[in-house]
Amino acid sequence: MKVLLTEDQLRKGIAQMAEKLRQHYAGRPLTVIGVMIGSIVLLADLVRLLDIPLRVELILARCCRGANRPGPLVVNFDLLSSDVRDRDVLLVDDIFDTGNTIWELIPQLDELGPASVRTAVLLRKQGRCQVPVQPDFVAFDIPDAFVVGYGLDYRDMYRNLPYIAALEPHEMSGEIG
Ligand code: IMP
Ligand code: MG
């Protein structure tokens, strides 16, 4: 595996994104919603840098997809414990790859009547987007490689790495996910 972003680089990029978010949301009723499971490490670091009043919530989005084969996205809002009506919602995810996850989540969140829905991601993969939206806040643009660490997994492993690394082809056995 090849390290793409070191702990130090991650810390700096996330601090810059947090500063933009702080300026954007200062004085507004903010609910930060992490998309499980991949976002949990980013979520924990990000909210500690946002010194503004906010609520933290989680939803679960899982897609059963292969390397190049999109599968159905299973979304579960059951963990959402507070009302987001008339609040600004910031959806936090680990990576914007094809964009299908965010594309499907935004209208579902819109149905809950929030004042706004915006998205923040740690990583955006180049040249993969299949939807007509982009994330509003991006910490890092990365090349088209399969990456793990800092919350991102390959077959439920590597989420605990403190850095982001690209897996080499021989480290992946066929289907991803
Ligand atoms: P999208 O819906 O294609 O944008 O993909 C978003 C989801 O796919 C992410 O939240 C990840 O769970 C997963 N994913 C996409 N690319 C990678 C990767 O390189 N490593 C690990 N997970 C990934
Ligand atoms: Mg995910």
Short mmCIF file of C-alpha atoms and ligand atoms in Angstrom, two decimals:
data_model
loop_
_atom_site.label_atom_id
_atom_site.label_comp_id
_atom_site.label_asym_id
_atom_site.label_seq_id
_atom_site.Cartn_x
_atom_site.Cartn_y
_atom_site.Cartn_z
CA MET A 1 0.00 0.00 0.00
CA LYS A 2 1.15 3.50 -0.80
CA VAL A 3 0.56 6.42 1.57
CA LEU A 4 -1.31 9.25 -0.19
CA LEU A 5 -2.02 11.57 2.73
CA THR A 6 -0.03 11.55 5.96
CA GLU A 7 -1.50 12.31 9.38
CA ASP A 8 0.00 15.79 9.21
CA GLN A 9 -1.47 16.50 5.77
CA LEU A 10 -4.87 15.26 6.93
CA ARG A 11 -4.76 17.47 10.00
CA LYS A 12 -3.97 20.58 7.95
CA GLY A 13 -6.54 19.89 5.21
CA ILE A 14 -9.29 19.19 7.74
CA ALA A 15 -8.42 22.34 9.70
CA GLN A 16 -8.77 24.39 6.51
CA MET A 17 -12.13 22.84 5.72
CA ALA A 18 -13.26 23.41 9.33
CA GLU A 19 -12.38 27.08 9.07
CA LYS A 20 -14.52 27.46 5.93
CA LEU A 21 -17.38 25.63 7.65
CA ARG A 22 -17.06 27.76 10.77
CA GLN A 23 -17.31 30.95 8.72
CA HIS A 24 -20.21 29.58 6.67
CA TYR A 25 -22.32 28.38 9.59
CA ALA A 26 -21.50 30.87 12.36
CA GLY A 27 -24.73 32.05 13.99
CA ARG A 28 -26.93 29.46 12.26
CA PRO A 29 -28.62 26.38 13.75
CA LEU A 30 -26.37 23.59 12.48
CA THR A 31 -26.87 19.83 12.52
CA VAL A 32 -23.86 17.84 11.34
CA ILE A 33 -24.87 14.41 10.06
CA GLY A 34 -22.16 11.80 9.56
CA VAL A 35 -22.74 9.05 7.00
CA MET A 36 -21.73 5.81 8.67
CA ILE A 37 -19.45 4.05 8.71
CA GLY A 38 -16.74 5.72 6.67
CA SER A 39 -17.20 9.24 8.02
CA ILE A 40 -16.81 8.54 11.73
CA VAL A 41 -13.10 9.37 12.01
CA LEU A 42 -13.48 12.59 10.02
CA LEU A 43 -16.64 13.46 11.95
CA ALA A 44 -14.88 13.12 15.31
CA ASP A 45 -11.96 15.29 14.23
CA LEU A 46 -14.06 17.84 12.34
CA VAL A 47 -16.64 18.62 15.02
CA ARG A 48 -13.87 19.23 17.55
CA LEU A 49 -12.53 21.96 15.25
CA LEU A 50 -15.93 23.62 14.81
CA ASP A 51 -16.20 25.93 17.80
CA ILE A 52 -19.80 26.88 17.03
CA PRO A 53 -22.99 25.48 18.56
CA LEU A 54 -24.03 22.34 16.67
CA ARG A 55 -25.77 19.01 16.95
CA VAL A 56 -24.14 15.76 15.81
CA GLU A 57 -26.21 12.99 14.24
CA LEU A 58 -25.55 9.80 12.29
CA ILE A 59 -27.24 8.00 9.43
CA LEU A 60 -26.24 4.73 7.84
CA ALA A 61 -25.69 4.37 4.10
CA ARG A 62 -24.34 1.14 2.71
CA CYS A 63 -23.97 0.17 -0.86
CA CYS A 64 -23.48 -3.36 -2.00
CA ARG A 65 -21.36 -2.65 -5.04
CA GLY A 66 -18.46 -4.22 -6.84
CA ALA A 67 -15.39 -2.55 -8.30
CA ASN A 68 -17.20 -1.11 -11.29
CA ARG A 69 -20.72 -2.26 -10.62
CA PRO A 70 -22.95 0.12 -8.67
CA GLY A 71 -25.33 -1.71 -6.36
CA PRO A 72 -28.40 -0.49 -4.50
CA LEU A 73 -27.80 1.99 -1.71
CA VAL A 74 -29.35 1.00 1.60
CA VAL A 75 -30.11 4.07 3.71
CA ASN A 76 -31.19 4.01 7.34
CA PHE A 77 -32.30 7.21 9.05
CA ASP A 78 -33.35 5.45 12.27
CA LEU A 79 -30.36 6.81 14.18
CA LEU A 80 -31.42 10.38 13.52
CA SER A 81 -32.62 11.44 16.96
CA SER A 82 -33.35 15.16 16.67
CA ASP A 83 -35.55 17.20 14.36
CA VAL A 84 -33.67 18.89 11.52
CA ARG A 85 -36.66 21.01 10.45
CA ASP A 86 -35.57 24.61 9.80
CA ARG A 87 -31.97 23.77 10.70
CA ASP A 88 -28.95 23.88 8.41
CA VAL A 89 -27.80 20.33 7.72
CA LEU A 90 -24.21 19.46 6.88
CA LEU A 91 -23.85 15.93 5.55
CA VAL A 92 -20.35 14.60 6.23
CA ASP A 93 -18.99 11.69 4.22
CA ASP A 94 -15.60 10.10 3.77
CA ILE A 95 -15.30 10.18 0.00
CA PHE A 96 -17.12 11.48 -3.07
CA ASP A 97 -16.50 8.82 -5.69
CA THR A 98 -19.33 8.43 -8.24
CA GLY A 99 -21.45 10.83 -6.18
CA ASN A 100 -24.40 8.45 -6.12
CA THR A 101 -24.52 8.26 -2.31
CA ILE A 102 -24.81 12.02 -1.87
CA TRP A 103 -27.16 12.27 -4.85
CA GLU A 104 -29.55 9.82 -3.23
CA LEU A 105 -29.23 11.16 0.32
CA ILE A 106 -29.91 14.85 -0.39
CA PRO A 107 -33.57 14.49 -1.52
CA GLN A 108 -34.28 12.14 1.38
CA LEU A 109 -32.93 14.71 3.83
CA ASP A 110 -34.82 17.48 2.03
CA GLU A 111 -38.06 15.70 2.89
CA LEU A 112 -37.35 16.38 6.57
CA GLY A 113 -37.71 20.13 5.99
CA PRO A 114 -34.26 21.47 6.81
CA ALA A 115 -33.34 25.12 6.09
CA SER A 116 -30.48 23.86 3.88
CA VAL A 117 -28.53 20.70 3.07
CA ARG A 118 -24.86 20.95 2.19
CA THR A 119 -22.17 18.31 1.95
CA ALA A 120 -18.59 18.04 3.18
CA VAL A 121 -16.24 15.22 2.25
CA LEU A 122 -12.69 14.37 3.16
CA LEU A 123 -11.81 13.12 -0.34
CA ARG A 124 -13.05 13.64 -3.87
CA LYS A 125 -11.87 11.13 -6.45
CA GLN A 126 -10.99 12.60 -9.81
CA GLY A 127 -12.78 11.55 -12.98
CA ARG A 128 -15.43 9.33 -11.40
CA CYS A 129 -18.45 11.58 -10.94
CA GLN A 130 -21.73 10.24 -12.40
CA VAL A 131 -24.18 12.80 -10.97
CA PRO A 132 -24.93 16.49 -11.59
CA VAL A 133 -23.87 17.62 -8.09
CA GLN A 134 -20.55 18.19 -6.39
CA PRO A 135 -19.80 18.31 -2.67
CA ASP A 136 -19.89 21.84 -1.20
CA PHE A 137 -16.77 21.39 0.92
CA VAL A 138 -13.83 19.12 -0.02
CA ALA A 139 -10.65 18.68 2.00
CA PHE A 140 -8.61 16.82 -0.67
CA ASP A 141 -8.86 15.90 -4.35
CA ILE A 142 -7.20 12.56 -5.01
CA PRO A 143 -6.41 10.49 -8.11
CA ASP A 144 -8.63 7.58 -9.12
CA ALA A 145 -7.29 4.87 -6.82
CA PHE A 146 -8.90 2.68 -4.19
CA VAL A 147 -7.99 4.22 -0.85
CA VAL A 148 -8.25 3.07 2.74
CA GLY A 149 -7.64 4.46 6.21
CA TYR A 150 -9.01 7.29 8.33
CA GLY A 151 -12.44 5.63 8.27
CA LEU A 152 -12.33 4.19 4.75
CA ASP A 153 -12.31 0.43 4.40
CA TYR A 154 -11.56 -2.40 2.07
CA ARG A 155 -13.84 -5.28 3.07
CA ASP A 156 -14.29 -3.72 6.53
CA MET A 157 -10.56 -3.55 7.21
CA TYR A 158 -8.10 -0.63 7.51
CA ARG A 159 -10.58 1.96 8.88
CA ASN A 160 -8.26 2.46 11.85
CA LEU A 161 -5.21 3.57 9.86
CA PRO A 162 -4.42 7.19 10.85
CA TYR A 163 -3.42 8.04 7.26
CA ILE A 164 -4.91 7.56 3.77
CA ALA A 165 -3.24 4.92 1.59
CA ALA A 166 -3.94 3.59 -1.90
CA LEU A 167 -4.15 -0.18 -2.15
CA GLU A 168 -2.07 -1.85 -4.83
CA PRO A 169 -3.97 -4.14 -7.23
CA HIS A 170 -2.39 -7.26 -5.69
CA GLU A 171 -3.74 -6.19 -2.28
CA MET A 172 -7.34 -6.41 -3.56
CA SER A 173 -8.96 -9.66 -4.51
CA GLY A 174 -11.47 -8.87 -7.22
CA GLU A 175 -14.64 -7.15 -6.05
CA ILE A 176 -14.44 -4.05 -3.88
CA GLY A 177 -16.90 -3.66 -1.00
P1 IMP B 1 -20.13 7.16 -4.22
O1 IMP B 1 -21.57 6.94 -3.90
O2 IMP B 1 -19.68 6.45 -5.45
O3 IMP B 1 -19.72 8.63 -4.21
O4 IMP B 1 -19.28 6.45 -3.13
C1 IMP B 1 -19.32 6.80 -1.87
C2 IMP B 1 -19.02 5.63 -0.98
O5 IMP B 1 -18.32 4.53 -1.63
C3 IMP B 1 -18.10 6.13 0.08
O6 IMP B 1 -18.83 6.66 1.17
C4 IMP B 1 -17.31 4.90 0.43
O7 IMP B 1 -18.00 4.17 1.41
C5 IMP B 1 -17.25 4.08 -0.83
N1 IMP B 1 -15.97 4.29 -1.57
C6 IMP B 1 -15.80 4.88 -2.75
N2 IMP B 1 -14.50 4.91 -3.11
C7 IMP B 1 -13.82 4.32 -2.11
C8 IMP B 1 -12.42 4.06 -1.87
O8 IMP B 1 -11.52 4.39 -2.65
N3 IMP B 1 -12.13 3.42 -0.70
C9 IMP B 1 -13.07 3.05 0.21
N4 IMP B 1 -14.38 3.29 0.03
C10 IMP B 1 -14.75 3.92 -1.11
MG MG B 2 -19.43 5.48 2.84
#
